[in-house]
Short mmCIF file of C-alpha atoms in Angstrom, two decimals:
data_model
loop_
_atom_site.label_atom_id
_atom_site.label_comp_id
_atom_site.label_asym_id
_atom_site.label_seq_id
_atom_site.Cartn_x
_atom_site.Cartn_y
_atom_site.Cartn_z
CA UNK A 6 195.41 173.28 185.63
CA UNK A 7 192.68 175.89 185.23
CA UNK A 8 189.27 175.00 185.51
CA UNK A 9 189.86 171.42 185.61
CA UNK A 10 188.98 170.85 189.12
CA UNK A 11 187.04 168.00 190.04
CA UNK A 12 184.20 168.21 192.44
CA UNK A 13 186.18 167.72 195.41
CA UNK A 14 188.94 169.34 194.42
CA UNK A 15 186.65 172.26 194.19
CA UNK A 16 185.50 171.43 197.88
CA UNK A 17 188.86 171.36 199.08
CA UNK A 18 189.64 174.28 197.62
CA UNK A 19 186.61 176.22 199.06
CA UNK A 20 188.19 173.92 202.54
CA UNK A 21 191.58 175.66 202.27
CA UNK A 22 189.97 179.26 202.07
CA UNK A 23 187.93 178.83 205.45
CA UNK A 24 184.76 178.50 202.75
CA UNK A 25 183.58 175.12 203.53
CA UNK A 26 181.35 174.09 206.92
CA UNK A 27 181.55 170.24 207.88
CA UNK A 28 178.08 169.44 209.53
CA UNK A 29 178.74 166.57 211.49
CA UNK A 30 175.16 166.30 213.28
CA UNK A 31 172.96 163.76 211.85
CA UNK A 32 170.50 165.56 209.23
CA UNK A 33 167.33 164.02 207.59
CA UNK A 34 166.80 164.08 203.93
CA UNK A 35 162.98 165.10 204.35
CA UNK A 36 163.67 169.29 204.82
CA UNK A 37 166.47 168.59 206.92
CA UNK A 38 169.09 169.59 204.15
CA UNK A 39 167.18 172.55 203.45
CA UNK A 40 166.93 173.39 207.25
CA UNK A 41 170.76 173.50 206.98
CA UNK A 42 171.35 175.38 204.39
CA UNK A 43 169.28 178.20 205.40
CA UNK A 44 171.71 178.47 207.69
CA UNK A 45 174.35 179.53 205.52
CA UNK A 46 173.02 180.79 202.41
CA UNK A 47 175.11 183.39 200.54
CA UNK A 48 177.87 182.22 202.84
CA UNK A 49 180.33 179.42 202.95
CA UNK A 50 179.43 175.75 201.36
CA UNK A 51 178.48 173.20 202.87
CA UNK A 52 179.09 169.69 203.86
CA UNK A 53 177.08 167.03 205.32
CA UNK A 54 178.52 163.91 206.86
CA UNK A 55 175.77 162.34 208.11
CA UNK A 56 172.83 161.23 206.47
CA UNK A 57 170.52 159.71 207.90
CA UNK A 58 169.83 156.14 206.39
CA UNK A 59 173.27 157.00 203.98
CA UNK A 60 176.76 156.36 203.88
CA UNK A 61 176.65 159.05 201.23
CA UNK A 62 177.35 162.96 202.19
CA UNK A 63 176.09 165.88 200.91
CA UNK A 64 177.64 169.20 199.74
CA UNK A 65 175.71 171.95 198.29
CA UNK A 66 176.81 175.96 197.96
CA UNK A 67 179.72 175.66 196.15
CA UNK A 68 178.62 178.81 194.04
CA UNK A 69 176.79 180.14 197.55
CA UNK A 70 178.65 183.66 195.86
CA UNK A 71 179.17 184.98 192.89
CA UNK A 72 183.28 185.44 194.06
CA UNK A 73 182.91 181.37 194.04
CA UNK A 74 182.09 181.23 190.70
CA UNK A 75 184.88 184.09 189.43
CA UNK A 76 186.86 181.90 191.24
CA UNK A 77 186.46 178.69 189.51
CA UNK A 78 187.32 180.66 186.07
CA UNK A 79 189.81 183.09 187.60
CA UNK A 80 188.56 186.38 186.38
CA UNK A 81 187.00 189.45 188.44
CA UNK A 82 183.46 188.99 189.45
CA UNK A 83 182.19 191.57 187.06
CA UNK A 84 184.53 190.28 184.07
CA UNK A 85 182.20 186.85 184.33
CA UNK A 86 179.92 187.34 181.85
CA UNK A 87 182.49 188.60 179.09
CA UNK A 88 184.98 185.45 179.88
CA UNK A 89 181.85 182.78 179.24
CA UNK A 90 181.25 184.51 176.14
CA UNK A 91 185.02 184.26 174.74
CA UNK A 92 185.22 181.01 176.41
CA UNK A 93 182.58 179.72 175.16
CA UNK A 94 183.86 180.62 171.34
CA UNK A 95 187.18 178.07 171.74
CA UNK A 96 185.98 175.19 172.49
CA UNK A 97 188.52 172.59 173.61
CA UNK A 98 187.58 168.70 172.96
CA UNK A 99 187.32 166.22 175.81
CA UNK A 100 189.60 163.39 176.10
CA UNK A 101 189.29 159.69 176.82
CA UNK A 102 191.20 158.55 179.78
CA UNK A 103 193.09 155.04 179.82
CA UNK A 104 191.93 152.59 182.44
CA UNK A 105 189.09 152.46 185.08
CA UNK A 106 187.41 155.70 185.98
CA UNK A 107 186.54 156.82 189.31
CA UNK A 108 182.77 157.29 188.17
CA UNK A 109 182.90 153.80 187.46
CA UNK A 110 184.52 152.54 190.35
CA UNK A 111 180.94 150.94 191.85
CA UNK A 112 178.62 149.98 189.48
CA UNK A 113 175.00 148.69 190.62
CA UNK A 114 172.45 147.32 187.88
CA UNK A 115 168.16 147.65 188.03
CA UNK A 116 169.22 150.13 190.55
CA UNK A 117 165.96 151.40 193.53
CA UNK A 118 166.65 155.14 192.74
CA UNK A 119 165.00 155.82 196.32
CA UNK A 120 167.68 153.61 198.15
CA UNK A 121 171.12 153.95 196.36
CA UNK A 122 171.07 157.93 196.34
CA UNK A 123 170.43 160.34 199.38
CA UNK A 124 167.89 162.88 196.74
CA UNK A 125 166.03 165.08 199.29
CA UNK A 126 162.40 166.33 199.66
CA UNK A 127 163.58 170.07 200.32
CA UNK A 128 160.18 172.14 200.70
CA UNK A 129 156.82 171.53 202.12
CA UNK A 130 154.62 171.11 198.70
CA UNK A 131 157.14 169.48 196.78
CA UNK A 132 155.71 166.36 194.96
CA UNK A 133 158.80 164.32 196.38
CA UNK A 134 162.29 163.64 196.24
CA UNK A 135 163.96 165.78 193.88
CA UNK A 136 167.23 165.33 192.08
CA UNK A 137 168.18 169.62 191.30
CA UNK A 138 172.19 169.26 190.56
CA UNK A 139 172.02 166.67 187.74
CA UNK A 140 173.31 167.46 184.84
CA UNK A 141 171.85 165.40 182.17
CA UNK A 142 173.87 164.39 179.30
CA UNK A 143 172.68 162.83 175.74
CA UNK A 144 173.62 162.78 172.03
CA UNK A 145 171.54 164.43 168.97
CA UNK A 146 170.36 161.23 167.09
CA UNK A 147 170.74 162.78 163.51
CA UNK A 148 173.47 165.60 164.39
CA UNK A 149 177.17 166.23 165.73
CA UNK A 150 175.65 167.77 169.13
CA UNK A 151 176.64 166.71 172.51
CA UNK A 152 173.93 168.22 175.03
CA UNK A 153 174.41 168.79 178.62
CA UNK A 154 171.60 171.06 180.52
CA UNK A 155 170.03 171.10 183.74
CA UNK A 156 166.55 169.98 184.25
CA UNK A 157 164.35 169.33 187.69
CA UNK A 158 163.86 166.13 188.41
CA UNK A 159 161.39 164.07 190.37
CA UNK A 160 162.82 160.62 191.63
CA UNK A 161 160.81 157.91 191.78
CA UNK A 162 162.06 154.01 192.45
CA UNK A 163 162.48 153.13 188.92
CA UNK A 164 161.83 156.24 187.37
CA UNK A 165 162.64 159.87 187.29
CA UNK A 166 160.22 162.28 185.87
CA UNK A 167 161.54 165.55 183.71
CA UNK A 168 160.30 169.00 183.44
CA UNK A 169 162.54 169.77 180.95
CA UNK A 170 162.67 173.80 179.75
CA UNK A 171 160.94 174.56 176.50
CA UNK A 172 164.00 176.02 175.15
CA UNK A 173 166.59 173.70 175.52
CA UNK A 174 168.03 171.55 173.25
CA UNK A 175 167.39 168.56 175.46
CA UNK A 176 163.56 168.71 174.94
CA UNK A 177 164.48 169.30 170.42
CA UNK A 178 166.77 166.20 170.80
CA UNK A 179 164.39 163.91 172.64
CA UNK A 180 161.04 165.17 170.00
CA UNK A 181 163.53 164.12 167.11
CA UNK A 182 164.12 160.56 168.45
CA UNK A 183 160.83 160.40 169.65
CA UNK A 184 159.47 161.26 166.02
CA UNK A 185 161.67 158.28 164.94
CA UNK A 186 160.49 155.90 167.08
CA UNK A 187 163.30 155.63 169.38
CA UNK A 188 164.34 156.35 172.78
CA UNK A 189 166.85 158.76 173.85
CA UNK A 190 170.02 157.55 175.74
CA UNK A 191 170.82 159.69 178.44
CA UNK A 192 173.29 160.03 181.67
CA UNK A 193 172.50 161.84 184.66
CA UNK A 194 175.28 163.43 185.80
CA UNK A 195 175.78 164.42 189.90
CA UNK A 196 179.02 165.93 191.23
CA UNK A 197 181.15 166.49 187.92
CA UNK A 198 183.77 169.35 187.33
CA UNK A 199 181.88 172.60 188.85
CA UNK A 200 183.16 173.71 184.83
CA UNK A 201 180.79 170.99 183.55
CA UNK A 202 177.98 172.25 186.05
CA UNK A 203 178.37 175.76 184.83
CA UNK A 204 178.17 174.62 181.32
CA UNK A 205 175.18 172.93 181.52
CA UNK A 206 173.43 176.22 182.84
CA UNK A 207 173.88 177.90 179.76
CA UNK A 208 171.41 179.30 177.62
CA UNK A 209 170.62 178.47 173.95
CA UNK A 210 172.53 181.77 172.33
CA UNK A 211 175.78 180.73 173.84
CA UNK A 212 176.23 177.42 172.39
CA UNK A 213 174.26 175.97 169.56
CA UNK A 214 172.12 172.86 168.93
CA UNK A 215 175.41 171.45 166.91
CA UNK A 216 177.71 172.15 169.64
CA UNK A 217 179.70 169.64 171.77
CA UNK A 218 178.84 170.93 174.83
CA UNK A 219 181.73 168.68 176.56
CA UNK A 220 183.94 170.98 174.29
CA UNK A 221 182.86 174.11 175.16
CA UNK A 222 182.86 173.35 178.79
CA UNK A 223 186.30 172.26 177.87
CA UNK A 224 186.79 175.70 176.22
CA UNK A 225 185.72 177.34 179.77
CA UNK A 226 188.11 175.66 181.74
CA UNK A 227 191.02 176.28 179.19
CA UNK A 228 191.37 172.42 179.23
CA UNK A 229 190.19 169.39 177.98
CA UNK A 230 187.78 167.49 180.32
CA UNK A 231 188.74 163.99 181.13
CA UNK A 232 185.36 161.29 179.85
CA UNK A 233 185.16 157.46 179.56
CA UNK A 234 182.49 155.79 177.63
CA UNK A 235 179.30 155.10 179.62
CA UNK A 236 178.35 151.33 180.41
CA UNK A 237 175.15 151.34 178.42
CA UNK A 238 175.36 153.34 175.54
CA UNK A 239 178.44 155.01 173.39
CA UNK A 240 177.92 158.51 175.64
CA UNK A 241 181.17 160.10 176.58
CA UNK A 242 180.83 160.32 180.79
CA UNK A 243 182.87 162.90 182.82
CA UNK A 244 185.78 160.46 184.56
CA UNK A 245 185.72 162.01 187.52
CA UNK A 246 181.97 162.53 188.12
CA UNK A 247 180.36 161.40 191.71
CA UNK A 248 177.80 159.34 190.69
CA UNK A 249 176.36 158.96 187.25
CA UNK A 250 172.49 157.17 186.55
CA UNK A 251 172.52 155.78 182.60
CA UNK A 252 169.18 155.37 181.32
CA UNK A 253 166.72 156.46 178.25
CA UNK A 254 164.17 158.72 177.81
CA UNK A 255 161.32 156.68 176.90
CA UNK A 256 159.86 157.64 173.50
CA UNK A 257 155.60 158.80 173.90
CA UNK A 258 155.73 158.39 177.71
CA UNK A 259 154.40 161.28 179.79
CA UNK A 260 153.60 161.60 183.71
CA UNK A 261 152.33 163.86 185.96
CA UNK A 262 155.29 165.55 187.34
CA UNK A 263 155.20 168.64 190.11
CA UNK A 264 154.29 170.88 192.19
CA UNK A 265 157.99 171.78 192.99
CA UNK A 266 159.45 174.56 195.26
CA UNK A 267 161.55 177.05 192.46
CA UNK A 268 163.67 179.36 191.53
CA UNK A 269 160.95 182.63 192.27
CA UNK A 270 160.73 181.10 195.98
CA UNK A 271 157.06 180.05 195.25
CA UNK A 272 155.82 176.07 194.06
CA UNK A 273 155.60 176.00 190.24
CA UNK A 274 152.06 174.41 191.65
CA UNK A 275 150.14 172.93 188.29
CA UNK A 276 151.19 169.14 187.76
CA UNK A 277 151.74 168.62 183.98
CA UNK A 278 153.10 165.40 182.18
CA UNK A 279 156.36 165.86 181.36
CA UNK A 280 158.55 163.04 179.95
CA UNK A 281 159.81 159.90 181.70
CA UNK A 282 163.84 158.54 182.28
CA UNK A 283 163.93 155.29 182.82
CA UNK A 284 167.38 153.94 184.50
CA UNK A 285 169.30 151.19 183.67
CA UNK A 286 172.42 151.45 185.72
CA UNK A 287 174.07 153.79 188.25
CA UNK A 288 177.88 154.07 188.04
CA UNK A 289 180.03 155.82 191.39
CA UNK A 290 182.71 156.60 192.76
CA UNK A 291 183.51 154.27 195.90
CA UNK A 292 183.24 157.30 198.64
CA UNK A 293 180.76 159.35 196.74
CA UNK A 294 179.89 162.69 197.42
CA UNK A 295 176.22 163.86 196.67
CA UNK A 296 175.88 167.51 195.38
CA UNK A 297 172.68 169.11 195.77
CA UNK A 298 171.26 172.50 194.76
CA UNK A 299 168.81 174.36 197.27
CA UNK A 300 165.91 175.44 195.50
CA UNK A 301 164.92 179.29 195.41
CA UNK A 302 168.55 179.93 197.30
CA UNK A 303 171.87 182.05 196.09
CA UNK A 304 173.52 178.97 194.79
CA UNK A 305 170.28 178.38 192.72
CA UNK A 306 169.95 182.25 191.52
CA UNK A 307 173.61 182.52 190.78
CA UNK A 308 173.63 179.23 188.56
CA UNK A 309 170.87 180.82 186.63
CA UNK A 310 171.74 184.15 186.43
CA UNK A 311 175.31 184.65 185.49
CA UNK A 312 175.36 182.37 182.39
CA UNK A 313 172.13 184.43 181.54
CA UNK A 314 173.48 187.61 182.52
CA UNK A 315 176.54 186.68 179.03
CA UNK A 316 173.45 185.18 177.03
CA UNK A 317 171.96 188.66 177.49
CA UNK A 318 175.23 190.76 176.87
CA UNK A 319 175.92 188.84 173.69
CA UNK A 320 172.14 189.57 172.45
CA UNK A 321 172.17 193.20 173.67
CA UNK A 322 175.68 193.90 172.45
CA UNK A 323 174.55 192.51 168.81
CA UNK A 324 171.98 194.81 168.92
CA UNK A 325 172.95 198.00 170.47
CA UNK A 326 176.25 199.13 170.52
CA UNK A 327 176.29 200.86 174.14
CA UNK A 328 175.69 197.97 176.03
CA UNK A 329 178.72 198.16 178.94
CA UNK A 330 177.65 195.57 181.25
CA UNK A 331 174.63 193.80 182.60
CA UNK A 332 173.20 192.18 185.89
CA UNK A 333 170.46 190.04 186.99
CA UNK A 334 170.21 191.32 190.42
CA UNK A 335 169.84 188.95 193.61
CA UNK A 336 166.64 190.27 194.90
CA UNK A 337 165.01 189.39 192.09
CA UNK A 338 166.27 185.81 192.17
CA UNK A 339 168.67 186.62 189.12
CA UNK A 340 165.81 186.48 186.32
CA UNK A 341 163.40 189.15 187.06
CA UNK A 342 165.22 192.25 187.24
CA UNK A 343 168.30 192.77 184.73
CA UNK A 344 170.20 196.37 184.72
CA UNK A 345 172.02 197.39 181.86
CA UNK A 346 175.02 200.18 181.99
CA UNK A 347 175.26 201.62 178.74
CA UNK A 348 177.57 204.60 177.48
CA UNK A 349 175.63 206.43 175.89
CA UNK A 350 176.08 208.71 173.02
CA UNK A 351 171.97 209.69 172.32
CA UNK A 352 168.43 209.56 174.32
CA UNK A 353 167.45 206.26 172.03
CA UNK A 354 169.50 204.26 172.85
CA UNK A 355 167.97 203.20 176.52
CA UNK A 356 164.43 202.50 174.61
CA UNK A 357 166.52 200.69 172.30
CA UNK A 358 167.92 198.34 175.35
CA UNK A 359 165.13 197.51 176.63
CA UNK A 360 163.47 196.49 174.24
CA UNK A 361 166.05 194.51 173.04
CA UNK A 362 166.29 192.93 176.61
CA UNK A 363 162.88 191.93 176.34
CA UNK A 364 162.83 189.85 172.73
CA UNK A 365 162.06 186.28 172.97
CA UNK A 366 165.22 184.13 174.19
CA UNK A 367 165.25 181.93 177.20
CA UNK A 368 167.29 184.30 179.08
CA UNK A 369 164.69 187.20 178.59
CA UNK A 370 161.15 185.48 179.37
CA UNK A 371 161.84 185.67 182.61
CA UNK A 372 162.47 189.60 183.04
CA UNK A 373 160.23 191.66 184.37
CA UNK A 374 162.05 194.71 184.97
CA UNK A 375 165.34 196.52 182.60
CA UNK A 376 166.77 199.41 184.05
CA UNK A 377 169.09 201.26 182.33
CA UNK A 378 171.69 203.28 183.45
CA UNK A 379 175.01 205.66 183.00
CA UNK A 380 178.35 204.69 183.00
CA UNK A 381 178.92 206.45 186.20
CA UNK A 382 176.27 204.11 187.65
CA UNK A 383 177.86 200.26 189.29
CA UNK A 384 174.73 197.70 187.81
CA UNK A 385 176.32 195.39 190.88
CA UNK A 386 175.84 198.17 193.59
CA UNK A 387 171.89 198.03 194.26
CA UNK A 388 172.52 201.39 195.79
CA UNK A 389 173.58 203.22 193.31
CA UNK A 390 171.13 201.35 190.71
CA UNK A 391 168.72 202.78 193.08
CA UNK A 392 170.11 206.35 193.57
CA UNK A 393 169.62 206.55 189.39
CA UNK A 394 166.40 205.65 189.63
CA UNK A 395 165.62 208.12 192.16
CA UNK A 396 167.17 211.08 190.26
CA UNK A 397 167.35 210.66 187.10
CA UNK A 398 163.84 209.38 186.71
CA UNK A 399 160.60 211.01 185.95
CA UNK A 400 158.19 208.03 185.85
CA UNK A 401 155.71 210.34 182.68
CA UNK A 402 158.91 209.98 180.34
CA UNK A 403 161.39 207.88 180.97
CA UNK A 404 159.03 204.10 182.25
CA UNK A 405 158.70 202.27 179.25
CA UNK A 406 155.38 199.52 180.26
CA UNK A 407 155.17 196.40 177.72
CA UNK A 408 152.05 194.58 177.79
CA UNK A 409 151.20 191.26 177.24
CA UNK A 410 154.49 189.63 177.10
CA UNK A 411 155.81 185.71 177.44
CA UNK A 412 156.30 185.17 180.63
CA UNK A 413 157.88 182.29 183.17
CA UNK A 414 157.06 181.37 186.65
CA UNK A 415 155.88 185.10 187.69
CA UNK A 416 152.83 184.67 190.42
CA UNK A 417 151.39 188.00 189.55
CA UNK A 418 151.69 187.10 186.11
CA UNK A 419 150.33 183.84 186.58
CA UNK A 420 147.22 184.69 188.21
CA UNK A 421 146.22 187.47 185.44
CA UNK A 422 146.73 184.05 182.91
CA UNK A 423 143.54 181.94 182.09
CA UNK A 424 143.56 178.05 183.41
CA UNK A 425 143.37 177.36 179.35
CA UNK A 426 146.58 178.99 178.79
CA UNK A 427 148.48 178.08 181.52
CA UNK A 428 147.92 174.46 180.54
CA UNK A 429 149.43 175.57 177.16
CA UNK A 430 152.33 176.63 178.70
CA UNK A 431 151.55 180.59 177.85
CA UNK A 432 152.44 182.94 180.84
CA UNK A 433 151.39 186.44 179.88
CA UNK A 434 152.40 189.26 182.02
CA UNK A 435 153.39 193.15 181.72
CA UNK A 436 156.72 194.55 181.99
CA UNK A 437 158.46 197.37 182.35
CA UNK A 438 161.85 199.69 181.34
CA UNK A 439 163.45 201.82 183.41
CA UNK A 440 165.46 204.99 181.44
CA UNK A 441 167.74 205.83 184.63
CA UNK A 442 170.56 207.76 182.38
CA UNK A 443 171.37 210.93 182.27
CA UNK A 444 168.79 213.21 179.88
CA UNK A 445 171.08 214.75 177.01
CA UNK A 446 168.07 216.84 175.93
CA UNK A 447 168.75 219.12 179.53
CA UNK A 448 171.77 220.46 177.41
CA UNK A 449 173.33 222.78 179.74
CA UNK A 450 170.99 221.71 182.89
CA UNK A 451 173.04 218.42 182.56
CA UNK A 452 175.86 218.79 185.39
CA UNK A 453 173.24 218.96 187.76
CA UNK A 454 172.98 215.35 187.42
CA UNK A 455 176.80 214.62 188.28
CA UNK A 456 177.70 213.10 191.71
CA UNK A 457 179.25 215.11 194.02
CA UNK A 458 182.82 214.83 194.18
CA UNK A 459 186.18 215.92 195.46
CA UNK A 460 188.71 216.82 193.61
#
């Protein structure tokens, strides 16, 4: 059925289409994955057989492109951000399956982290092994929510150690049990339904701190996702998952974690303490697959941006009525430069969108740049973004500079940000808007902005 793909499913898909590469050549887990998927970034995904000191493979790149991801939810690539919006609206409940489940199927207890998984070191300055495709999983301890979000994580024998985002409800959920005393039973998800994976990337404004986020990635898929109750606490844990790591975050526990190669290509350099998982058990599937995501690459940027890019049309659309369609752009690593097409009825409205675009919500801290254009104008053709810019901008009126803005892992923001502040967690940087429309004030000077056509 729709959406309900398992991981390797998925991969056998992406087989069948000529869009998976088998690497059967030995590769180490110290840069070696990395080395291989520079190889075919933006291209096909990947699979690696052999592992050096593993019987475990790896896959990564199964959203190398942003057709892979229209794919997995049937819809046109620029339709994307509309259908995780009304997705995400009908949420459809997971369901318990009867008997054993394949994340189950090997079990091993007091678990070396280090030895049972193949987690790579991927870049140079990178504090260690990192585990980048987890999913982590957990429960609100005074509230209906089910929480499932992405978070870096650096893997240690008996520990892994969490830079969790400021805005997500992961980091409210473990403060609240923390304040209570208590620890905060969570499951690390690897390899579930890509559906589950794409879930998990979502922002805050497209599903609540009360939603069952199992549900909603149920309401994705158009189907309920199959879970089975975790070994060591009452969480519900995708059935057909890869490998799943049960533990707790341990209440008033901090450690150093970092530097880390991320999403802007650069080393989010400044160790901080961030908080502490502490495993108890890891559950697999008897020929598990490890999925990794390659930091700073297209799988990375298109995980990030397109659940942003609906975030950001829900917002914008609340706000100003124009808004057509949006895009994070690749070259900016899908967070630092969103364009906007807008039909547009009055010379406002543009100021209006961006500076809508740039109110505080963890899809907007991270944009540096808004352009806004016509509806003659493709936001996904850099091209033509690029041809508005050039002629239907003059720079005097229509650049819009912000100063002094929230900010996220921007170097040039970064270094214009005192060492006190940055060890608040307070990036301050400039940014800009971009009025690339048509001017209606040129009244009857306005057709010499058309494109040339034939009739």
């Amino acid at each position: 059925m729709q959406g309900t793909y398992s991981f390797r499913q998925f991969l056998e898909r992406l087989d069948k289409k000529g869009k998976l590469v088998k690497v059967k050549e030995p590769v180490d887990l110290i840069y070696g994955v990395t080395k291989e998927a520079r190889k075919y970034d933006r291209g096909p995904a990947v699979l690696l057989e052999n592992i050096k000191g593993f019987d475990i493979p790896i896959a990564f790149g199964i959203f190398n492109q942003r057709g892979y991801v229209a794919d997995l939810l049937q819809v046109g690539e620029d339709a994307l951000p509309d259908a995780i919006i009304e997705r995400a609206q009908q949420p459809v409940l997971p369901e318990y399956i009867s008997g054993k489940a394949p994340s189950q199927e090997v079990v091993i207890e007091n678990p070396d982290l280090l030895k049972e998984i193949p987690f790579p070191k991927h870049y140079e300055r990178d504090a260690g092994r990192y585990c980048t495709s987890g999913v982590i999983l957990t429960k609100d301890v005074d509230g209906p929510g089910i929480n499932v979000s992405f978070a870096r994580m650096q893997i240690c024998s008996d520990k892994i150690l969490v830079m969790i985002n400021e805005w997500r409800h992961l980091i409210t959920m473990f403060l609240k049990a923390e304040a209570l005393g208590k620890n905060l039973p969570v499951a690390v998800i690897i390899g579930p339904e890509p559906i589950l994976w794409l879930e998990g990337a979502m922002p805050d404004g497209l599903a609540g701190l009360e939603a069952n986020e199992l549900a909603v990635a149920g309401g994705l898929a158009r189907a309920p996702l199959s879970v089975t109750k975790a070994i060591t606490s009452d969480l519900p844990i995708p059935a057909y998952a890869e490998i799943v790591i049960e533990g707790e975050m341990i209440a008033n526990r901090r450690e150093l974690e970092g530097p880390f190669g991320d999403y802007p290509k650069v080393y989010d350099q400044p160790p901080r303490y961030n908080p502490v998982i502490v495993p108890s058990v890891i559950t697999r599937r008897k020929d598990a697959i490890y999925h990794d995501i390659i930091p700073a690459m297209y799988e990375h940027f298109w995980l990030g941006g397109i659940p942003r890019e609906a975030d950001l049309m829900k917002s914008l659309r609340r706000m100003v009525r124009c808004v057509r369609k949006v895009h994070l752009t690749p070259g900016s690593v899908c967070r630092f430069h969103l364009v906007v097409q807008i039909e547009k009825s009055n010379d406002l409205e543009p100021r209006e969108v961006i500076m809508a675009a740039m109110s505080p919500s963890e899809s907007s801290r991270d944009i540096k740049i808004v352009t806004v254009v016509d509806s003659d104008i493709n936001p996904f053709d850099p091209e033509d973004v690029e041809w508005a810019v050039t002629t239907r901008v003059q720079w005097d009126r229509d650049a819009l500079i912000v100063p002094r803005l929230p900010s996220a892992l921007d170097p040039a923001a970064m270094v214009h940000t005192t060492v006190e502040a940055l060890k608040r967690g307070e990036i301050c940087g400039a940014k800009i808007g971009v009025d690339a429309t048509k001017p209606l004030y040129s009244g009857e000077m306005l057709h010499i902005f058309d494109k040339v056509d034939i009739p």
